[in-house]
CSV table of C-alpha atoms in Angstrom, one decimal:
chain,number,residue,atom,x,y,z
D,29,UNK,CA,0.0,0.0,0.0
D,30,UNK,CA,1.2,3.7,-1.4
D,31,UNK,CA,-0.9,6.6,-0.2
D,32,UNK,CA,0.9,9.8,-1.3
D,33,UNK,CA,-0.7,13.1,-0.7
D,34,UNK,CA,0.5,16.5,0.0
D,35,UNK,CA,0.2,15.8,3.7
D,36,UNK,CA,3.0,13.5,3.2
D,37,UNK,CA,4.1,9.8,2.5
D,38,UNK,CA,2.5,6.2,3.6
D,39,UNK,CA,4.0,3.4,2.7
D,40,UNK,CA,3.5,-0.3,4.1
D,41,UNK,CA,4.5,-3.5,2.5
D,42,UNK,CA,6.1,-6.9,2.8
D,43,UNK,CA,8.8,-8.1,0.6
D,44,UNK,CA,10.2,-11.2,-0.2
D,45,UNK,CA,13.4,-10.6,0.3
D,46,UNK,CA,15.8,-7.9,1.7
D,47,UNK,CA,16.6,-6.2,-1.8
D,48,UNK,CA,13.3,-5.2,-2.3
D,49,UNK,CA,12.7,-3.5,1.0
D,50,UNK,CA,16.1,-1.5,0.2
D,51,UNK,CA,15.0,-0.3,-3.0
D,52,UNK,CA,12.0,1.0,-1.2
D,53,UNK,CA,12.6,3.0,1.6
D,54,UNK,CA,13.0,6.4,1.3
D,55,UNK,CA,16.0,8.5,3.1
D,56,UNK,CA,17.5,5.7,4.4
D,57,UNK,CA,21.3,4.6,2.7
D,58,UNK,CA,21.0,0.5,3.4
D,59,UNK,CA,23.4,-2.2,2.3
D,60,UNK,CA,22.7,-5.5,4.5
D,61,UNK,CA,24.0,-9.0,4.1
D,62,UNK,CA,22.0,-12.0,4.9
D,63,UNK,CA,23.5,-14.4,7.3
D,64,UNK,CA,21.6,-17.6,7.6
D,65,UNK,CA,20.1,-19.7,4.9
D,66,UNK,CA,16.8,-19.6,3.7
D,67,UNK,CA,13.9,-17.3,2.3
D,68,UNK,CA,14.0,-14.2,4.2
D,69,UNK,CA,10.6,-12.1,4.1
D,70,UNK,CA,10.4,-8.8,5.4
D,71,UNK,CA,8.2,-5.7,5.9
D,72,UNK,CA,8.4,-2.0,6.1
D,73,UNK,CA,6.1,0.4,7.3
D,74,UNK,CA,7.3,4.2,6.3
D,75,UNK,CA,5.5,7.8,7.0
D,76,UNK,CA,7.3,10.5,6.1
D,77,UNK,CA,6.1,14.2,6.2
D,78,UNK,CA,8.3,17.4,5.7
D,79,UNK,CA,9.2,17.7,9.3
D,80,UNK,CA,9.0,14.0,10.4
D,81,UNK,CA,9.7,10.2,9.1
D,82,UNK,CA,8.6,7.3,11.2
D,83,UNK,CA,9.3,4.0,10.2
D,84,UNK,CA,8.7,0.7,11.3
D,85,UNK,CA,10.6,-2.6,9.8
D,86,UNK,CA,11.2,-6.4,10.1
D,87,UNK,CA,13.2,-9.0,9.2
D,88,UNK,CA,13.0,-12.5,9.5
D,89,UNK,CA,16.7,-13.6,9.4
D,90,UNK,CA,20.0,-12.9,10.7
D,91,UNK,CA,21.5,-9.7,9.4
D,92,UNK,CA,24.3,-7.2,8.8
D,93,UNK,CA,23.6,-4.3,8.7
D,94,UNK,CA,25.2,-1.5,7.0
D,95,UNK,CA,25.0,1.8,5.4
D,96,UNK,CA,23.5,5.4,6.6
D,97,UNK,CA,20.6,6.9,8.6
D,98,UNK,CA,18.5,9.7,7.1
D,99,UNK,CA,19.6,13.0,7.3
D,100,UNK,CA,18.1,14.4,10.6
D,101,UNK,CA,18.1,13.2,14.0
D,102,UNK,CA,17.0,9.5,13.9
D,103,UNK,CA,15.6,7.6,17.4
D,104,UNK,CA,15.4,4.1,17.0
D,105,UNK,CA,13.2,2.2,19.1
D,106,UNK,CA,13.3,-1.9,19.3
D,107,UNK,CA,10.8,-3.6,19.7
D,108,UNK,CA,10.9,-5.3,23.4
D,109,UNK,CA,11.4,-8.8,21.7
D,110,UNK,CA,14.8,-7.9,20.4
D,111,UNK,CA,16.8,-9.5,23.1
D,112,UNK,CA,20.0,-8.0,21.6
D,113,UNK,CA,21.5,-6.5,18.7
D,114,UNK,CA,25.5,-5.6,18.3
D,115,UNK,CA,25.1,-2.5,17.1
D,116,UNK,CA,28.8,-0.5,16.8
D,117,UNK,CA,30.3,-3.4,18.4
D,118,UNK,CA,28.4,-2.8,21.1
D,119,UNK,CA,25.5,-5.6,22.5
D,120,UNK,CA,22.0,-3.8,23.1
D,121,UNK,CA,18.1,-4.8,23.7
D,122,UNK,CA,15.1,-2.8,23.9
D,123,UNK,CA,15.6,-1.1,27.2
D,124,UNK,CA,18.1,1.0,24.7
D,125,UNK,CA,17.2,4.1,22.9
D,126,UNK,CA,19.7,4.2,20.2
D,127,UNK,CA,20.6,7.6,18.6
D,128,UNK,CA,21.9,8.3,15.2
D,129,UNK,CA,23.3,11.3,14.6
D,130,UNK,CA,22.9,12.8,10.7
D,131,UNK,CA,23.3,10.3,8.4
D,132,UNK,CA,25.3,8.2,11.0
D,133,UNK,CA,26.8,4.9,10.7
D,134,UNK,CA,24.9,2.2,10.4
D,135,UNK,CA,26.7,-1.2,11.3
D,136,UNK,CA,24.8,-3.9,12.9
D,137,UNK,CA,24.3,-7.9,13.2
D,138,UNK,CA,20.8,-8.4,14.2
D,139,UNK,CA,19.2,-11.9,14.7
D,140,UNK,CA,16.1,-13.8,13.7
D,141,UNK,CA,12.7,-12.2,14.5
D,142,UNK,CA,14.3,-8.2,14.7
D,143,UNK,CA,11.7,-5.3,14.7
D,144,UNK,CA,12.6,-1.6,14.9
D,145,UNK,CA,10.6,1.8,14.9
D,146,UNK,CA,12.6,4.6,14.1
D,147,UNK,CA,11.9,8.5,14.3
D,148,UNK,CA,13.5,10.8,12.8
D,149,UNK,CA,13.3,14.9,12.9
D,150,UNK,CA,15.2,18.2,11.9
D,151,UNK,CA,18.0,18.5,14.5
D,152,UNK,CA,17.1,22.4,14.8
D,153,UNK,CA,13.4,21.8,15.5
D,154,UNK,CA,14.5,19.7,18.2
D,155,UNK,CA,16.8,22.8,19.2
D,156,UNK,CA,14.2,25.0,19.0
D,157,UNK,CA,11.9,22.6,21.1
D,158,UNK,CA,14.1,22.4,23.9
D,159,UNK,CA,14.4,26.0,24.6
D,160,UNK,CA,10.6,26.1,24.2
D,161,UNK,CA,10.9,23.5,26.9
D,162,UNK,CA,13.6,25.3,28.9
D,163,UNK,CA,15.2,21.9,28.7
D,164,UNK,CA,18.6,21.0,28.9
D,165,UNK,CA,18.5,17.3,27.5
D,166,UNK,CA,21.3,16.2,25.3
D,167,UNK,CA,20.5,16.4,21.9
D,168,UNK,CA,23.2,18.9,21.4
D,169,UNK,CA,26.3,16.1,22.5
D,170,UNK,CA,23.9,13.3,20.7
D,171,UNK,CA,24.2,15.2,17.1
D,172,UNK,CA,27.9,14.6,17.0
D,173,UNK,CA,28.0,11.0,17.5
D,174,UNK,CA,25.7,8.5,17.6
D,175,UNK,CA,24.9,6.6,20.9
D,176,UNK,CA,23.0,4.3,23.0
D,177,UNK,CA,21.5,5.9,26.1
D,178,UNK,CA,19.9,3.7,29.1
D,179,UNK,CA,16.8,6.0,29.7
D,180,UNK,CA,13.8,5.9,31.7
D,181,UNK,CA,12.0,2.4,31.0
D,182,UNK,CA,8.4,3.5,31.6
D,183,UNK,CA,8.8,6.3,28.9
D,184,UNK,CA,10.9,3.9,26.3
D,185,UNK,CA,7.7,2.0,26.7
D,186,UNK,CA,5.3,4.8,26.0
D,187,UNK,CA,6.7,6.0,23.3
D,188,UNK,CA,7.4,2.8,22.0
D,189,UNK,CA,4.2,1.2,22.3
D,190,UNK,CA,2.8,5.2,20.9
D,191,UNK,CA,4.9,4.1,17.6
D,192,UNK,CA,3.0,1.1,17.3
D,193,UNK,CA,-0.6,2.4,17.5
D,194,UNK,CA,0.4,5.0,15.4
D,195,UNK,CA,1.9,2.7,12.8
D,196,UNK,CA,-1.5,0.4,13.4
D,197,UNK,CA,-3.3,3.2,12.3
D,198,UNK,CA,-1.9,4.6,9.5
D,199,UNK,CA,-1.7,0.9,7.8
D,200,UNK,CA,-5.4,0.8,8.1
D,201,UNK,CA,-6.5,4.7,7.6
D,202,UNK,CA,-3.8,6.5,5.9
D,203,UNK,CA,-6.1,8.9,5.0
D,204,UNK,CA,-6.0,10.4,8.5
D,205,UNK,CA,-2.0,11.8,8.3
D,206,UNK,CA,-3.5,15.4,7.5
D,207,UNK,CA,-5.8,15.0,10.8
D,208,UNK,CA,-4.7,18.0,13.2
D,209,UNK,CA,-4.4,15.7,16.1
D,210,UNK,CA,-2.4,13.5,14.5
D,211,UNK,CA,0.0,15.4,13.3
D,212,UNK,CA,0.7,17.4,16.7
D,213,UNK,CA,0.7,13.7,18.5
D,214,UNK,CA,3.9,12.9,15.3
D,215,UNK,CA,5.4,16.5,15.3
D,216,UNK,CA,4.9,17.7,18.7
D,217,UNK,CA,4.0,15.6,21.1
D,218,UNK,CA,6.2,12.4,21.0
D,219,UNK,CA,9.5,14.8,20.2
D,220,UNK,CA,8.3,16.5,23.5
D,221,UNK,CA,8.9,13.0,25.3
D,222,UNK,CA,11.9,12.1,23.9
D,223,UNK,CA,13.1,15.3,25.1
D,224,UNK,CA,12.2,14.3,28.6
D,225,UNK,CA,13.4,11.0,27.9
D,226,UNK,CA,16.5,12.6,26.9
D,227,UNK,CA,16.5,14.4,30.5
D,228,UNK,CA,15.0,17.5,30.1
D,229,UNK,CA,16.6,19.5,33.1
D,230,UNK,CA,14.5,20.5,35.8
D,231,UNK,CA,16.8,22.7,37.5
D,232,UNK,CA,16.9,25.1,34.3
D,233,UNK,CA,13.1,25.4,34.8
D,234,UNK,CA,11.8,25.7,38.3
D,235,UNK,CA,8.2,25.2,39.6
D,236,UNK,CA,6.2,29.1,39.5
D,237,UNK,CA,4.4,30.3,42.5
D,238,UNK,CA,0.7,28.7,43.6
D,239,UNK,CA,-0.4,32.1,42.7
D,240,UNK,CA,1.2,32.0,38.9
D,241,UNK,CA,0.1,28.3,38.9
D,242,UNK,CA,-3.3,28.9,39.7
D,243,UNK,CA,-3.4,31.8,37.0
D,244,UNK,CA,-2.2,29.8,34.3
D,245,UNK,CA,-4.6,26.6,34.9
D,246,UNK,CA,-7.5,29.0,35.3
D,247,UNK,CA,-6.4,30.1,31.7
D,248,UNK,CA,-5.5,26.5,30.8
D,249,UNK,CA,-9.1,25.4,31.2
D,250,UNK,CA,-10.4,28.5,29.2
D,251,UNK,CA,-8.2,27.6,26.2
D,252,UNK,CA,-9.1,23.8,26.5
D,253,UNK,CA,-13.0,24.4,26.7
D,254,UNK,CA,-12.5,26.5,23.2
D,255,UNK,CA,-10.6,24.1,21.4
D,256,UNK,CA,-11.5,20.6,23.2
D,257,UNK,CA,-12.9,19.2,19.6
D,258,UNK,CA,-10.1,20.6,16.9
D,259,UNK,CA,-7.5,20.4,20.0
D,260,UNK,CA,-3.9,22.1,21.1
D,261,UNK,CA,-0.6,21.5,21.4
D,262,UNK,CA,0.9,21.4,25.0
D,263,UNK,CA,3.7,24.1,23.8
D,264,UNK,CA,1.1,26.4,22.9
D,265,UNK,CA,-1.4,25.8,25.7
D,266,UNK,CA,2.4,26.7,28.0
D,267,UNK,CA,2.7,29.7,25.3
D,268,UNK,CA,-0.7,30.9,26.0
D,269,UNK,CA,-1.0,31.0,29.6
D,270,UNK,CA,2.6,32.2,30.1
D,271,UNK,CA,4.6,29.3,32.4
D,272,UNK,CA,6.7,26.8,31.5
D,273,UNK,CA,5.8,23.0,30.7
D,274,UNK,CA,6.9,22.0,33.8
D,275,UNK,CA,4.7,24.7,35.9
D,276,UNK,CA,1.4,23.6,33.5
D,277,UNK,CA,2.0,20.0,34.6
D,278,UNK,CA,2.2,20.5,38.4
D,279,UNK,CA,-0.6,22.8,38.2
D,280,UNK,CA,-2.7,20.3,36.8
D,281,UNK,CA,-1.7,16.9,38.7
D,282,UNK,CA,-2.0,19.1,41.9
D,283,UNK,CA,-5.4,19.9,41.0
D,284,UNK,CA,-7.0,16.8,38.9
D,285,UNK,CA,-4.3,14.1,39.5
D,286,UNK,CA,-3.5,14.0,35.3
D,287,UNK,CA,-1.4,15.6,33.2
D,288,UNK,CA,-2.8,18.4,31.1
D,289,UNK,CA,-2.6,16.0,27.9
D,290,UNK,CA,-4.4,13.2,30.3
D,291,UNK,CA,-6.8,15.2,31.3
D,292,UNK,CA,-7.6,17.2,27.6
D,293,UNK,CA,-8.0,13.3,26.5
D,294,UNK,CA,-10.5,12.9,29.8
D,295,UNK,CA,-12.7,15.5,28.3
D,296,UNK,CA,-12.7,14.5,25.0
D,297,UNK,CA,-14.0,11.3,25.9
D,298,UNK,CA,-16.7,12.4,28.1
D,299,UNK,CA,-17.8,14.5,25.2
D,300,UNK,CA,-18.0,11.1,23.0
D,301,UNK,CA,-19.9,9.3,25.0
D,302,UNK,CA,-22.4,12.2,25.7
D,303,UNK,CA,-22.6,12.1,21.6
D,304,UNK,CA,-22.7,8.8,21.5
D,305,UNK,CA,-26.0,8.2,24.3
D,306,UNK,CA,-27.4,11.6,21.9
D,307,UNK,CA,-27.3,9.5,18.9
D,308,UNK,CA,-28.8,6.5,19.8
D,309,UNK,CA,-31.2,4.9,17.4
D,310,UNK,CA,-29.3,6.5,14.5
D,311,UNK,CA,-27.4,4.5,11.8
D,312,UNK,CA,-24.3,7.1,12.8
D,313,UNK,CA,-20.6,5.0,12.9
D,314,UNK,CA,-18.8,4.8,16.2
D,315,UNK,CA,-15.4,5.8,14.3
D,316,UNK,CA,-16.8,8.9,12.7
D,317,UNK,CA,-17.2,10.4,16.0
D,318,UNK,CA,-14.5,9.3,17.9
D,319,UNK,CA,-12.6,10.7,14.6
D,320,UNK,CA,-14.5,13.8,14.9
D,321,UNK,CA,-12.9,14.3,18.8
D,322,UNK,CA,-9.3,13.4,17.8
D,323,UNK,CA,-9.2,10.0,18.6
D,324,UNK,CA,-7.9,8.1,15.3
D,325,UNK,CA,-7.0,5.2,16.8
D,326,UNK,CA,-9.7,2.8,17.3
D,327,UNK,CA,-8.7,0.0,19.1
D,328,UNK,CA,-6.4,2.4,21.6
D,329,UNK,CA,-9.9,4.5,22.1
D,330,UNK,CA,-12.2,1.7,22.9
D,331,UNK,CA,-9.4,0.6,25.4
D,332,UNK,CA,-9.2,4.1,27.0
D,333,UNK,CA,-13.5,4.3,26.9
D,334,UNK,CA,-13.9,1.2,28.7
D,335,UNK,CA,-11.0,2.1,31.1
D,336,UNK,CA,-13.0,5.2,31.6
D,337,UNK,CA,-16.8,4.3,31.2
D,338,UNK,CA,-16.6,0.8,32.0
D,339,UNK,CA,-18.1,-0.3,28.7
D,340,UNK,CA,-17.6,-0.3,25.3
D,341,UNK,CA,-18.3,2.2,22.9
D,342,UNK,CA,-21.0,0.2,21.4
D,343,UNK,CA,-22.8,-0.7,24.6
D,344,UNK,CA,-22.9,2.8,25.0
D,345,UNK,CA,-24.7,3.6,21.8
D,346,UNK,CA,-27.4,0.0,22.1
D,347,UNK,CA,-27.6,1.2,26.1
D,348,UNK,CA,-26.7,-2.7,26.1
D,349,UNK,CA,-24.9,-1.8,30.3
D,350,UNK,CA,-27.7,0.7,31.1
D,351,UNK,CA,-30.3,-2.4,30.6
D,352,UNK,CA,-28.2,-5.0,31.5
D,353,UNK,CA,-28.2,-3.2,35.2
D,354,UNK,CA,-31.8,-2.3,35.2
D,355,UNK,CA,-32.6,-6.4,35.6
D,356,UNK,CA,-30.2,-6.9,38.4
């Protein structure tokens, strides 16, 4: 599958062989040689848009790997079956974020079963994120060499497991890649965690006053209730009410317990299901409205409804929980 528009690239195929996925990928210099016997399948996921590439790819045999990473700064991901990979002459698994600087080296043996997601953005945007952020991670030593960095687990996991309900997605609507939300979840929202990942530096960015805090969530929540449906970015939601990233998050886990971005998802899903129970009766689809509240990734947002709701979407719209409990 090709979908080409001028939001950008998707690609997602499976080859028979290694050549074929090299001929395909795009930004990516690869040379690999095959090191075990035998028919060697592979697949490659790609979405590319001008300020972001994420790509996702596997390969069913023993490998070496060689050649050059895009130009950019590339993150690569494995997936948390990889039990290790010599990569630089260096062993690794998947508690490693590996960093490749532009176009940096690429020499690595993986084994049988390997899976990768890979990000890669503009070094500058990064840059220019950070001091957005008031950060002091270290993208600016990581862009002269390329590295492996023990990180925090839980994040390598979120982001991870982010990459592969993104990638789910787009293989199955990749019509969506010019959706606002989805966009700000590939441009600005998953950069902003690597960052942290990375170490964004507290002391660089300390917590405001409970008088500025209180300001700047009362403004928060104005800003939210105006844009709950098309959405915002974190960055501009700090730009608008005048703190730092690090301020807007206290303020709201000291008031709600969430993160702003957990909580902007908590009302967004209250305001499904109150559409949902509206149109009841109707022949209206479940995905056009979760779509229609920024959430384009069905089987994540049935798993976050029922977390929520304690039912599924579509007990909601048959009221199949509301009459179960009216007979007990």
């Amino acid at each position: 599958m090709v979908y080409a528009s001028t939001d950008g690239l998707v690609l997602s195929k499976q080859f028979s062989n290694y050549d074929e996925l090299a001929e395909s990928v795009k930004g990516w210099d690869l040379d690999f040689c095959q090191l075990d016997a035998g028919s060697s399948p592979t697949g490659l996921f790609q979405c590319q848009t001008e300020h972001s590439q994420l790509n996702a790819a596997s390969l069913s045999r023993r490998y070496h790997q060689c050649g050059s990473a895009p130009t950019g700064l590339t993150f690569a991901f494995l997936d948390e079956h990889v039990k290790q990979l010599n990569w630089l002459n260096r062993n690794v698994d998947s508690t490693s974020l590996l960093v490749y600087r532009d176009q940096g080296e690429i020499d690595c043996v993986s084994s049988q079963g390997f899976r990768v997601y890979t990000l890669t953005y503009d070094a500058e945007m990064l840059k220019q994120l950070e001091e957005k952020l008031h950060s002091s991670s270290q993208t600016g030593k990581i862009t002269r060499a390329s590295t492996a960095l023990n990180v925090d687990q839980n994040l390598i996991l979120h982001i991870r497991n982010h990459l592969k309900h993104l990638v789910s997605h787009l293989q199955q609507y990749p019509n969506t890649l010019g959706q606002a939300s989805l966009r700000n979840e590939l441009e600005n929202e998953i950069p902003r965690k690597i960052i942290q990942m990375l170490g964004a530096g507290d002391d660089k960015n300390p917590i405001a006053s409970p008088r500025i805090r209180s300001q700047a969530l009362k403004r928060a929540l104005e800003v939210i209730d105006a844009t709950v449906q098309e959405g915002i970015s974190i960055d501009a939601l700090c730009q608008y009410c005048g703190v730092s990233d690090r301020t807007l998050d206290y303020a709201f886990r000291d008031r709600f317990g969430k993160t702003p971005a957990a909580y902007i998802k908590a009302r967004r899903l209250h305001k499904v299901r109150y559409r949902l129970k509206e149109l009841r009766g109707t022949d209206i689809r479940i995905t056009d409205v979760a779509n229609g509240w920024g959430f384009w990734h069905m089987g994540q947002f049935a798993a976050d409804y029922r977390k929520y709701f304690g039912e599924l979407p579509s007990e909601t719209v048959n009221g199949l929980r509301a009459s179960s409990d009216m007979h007990h």
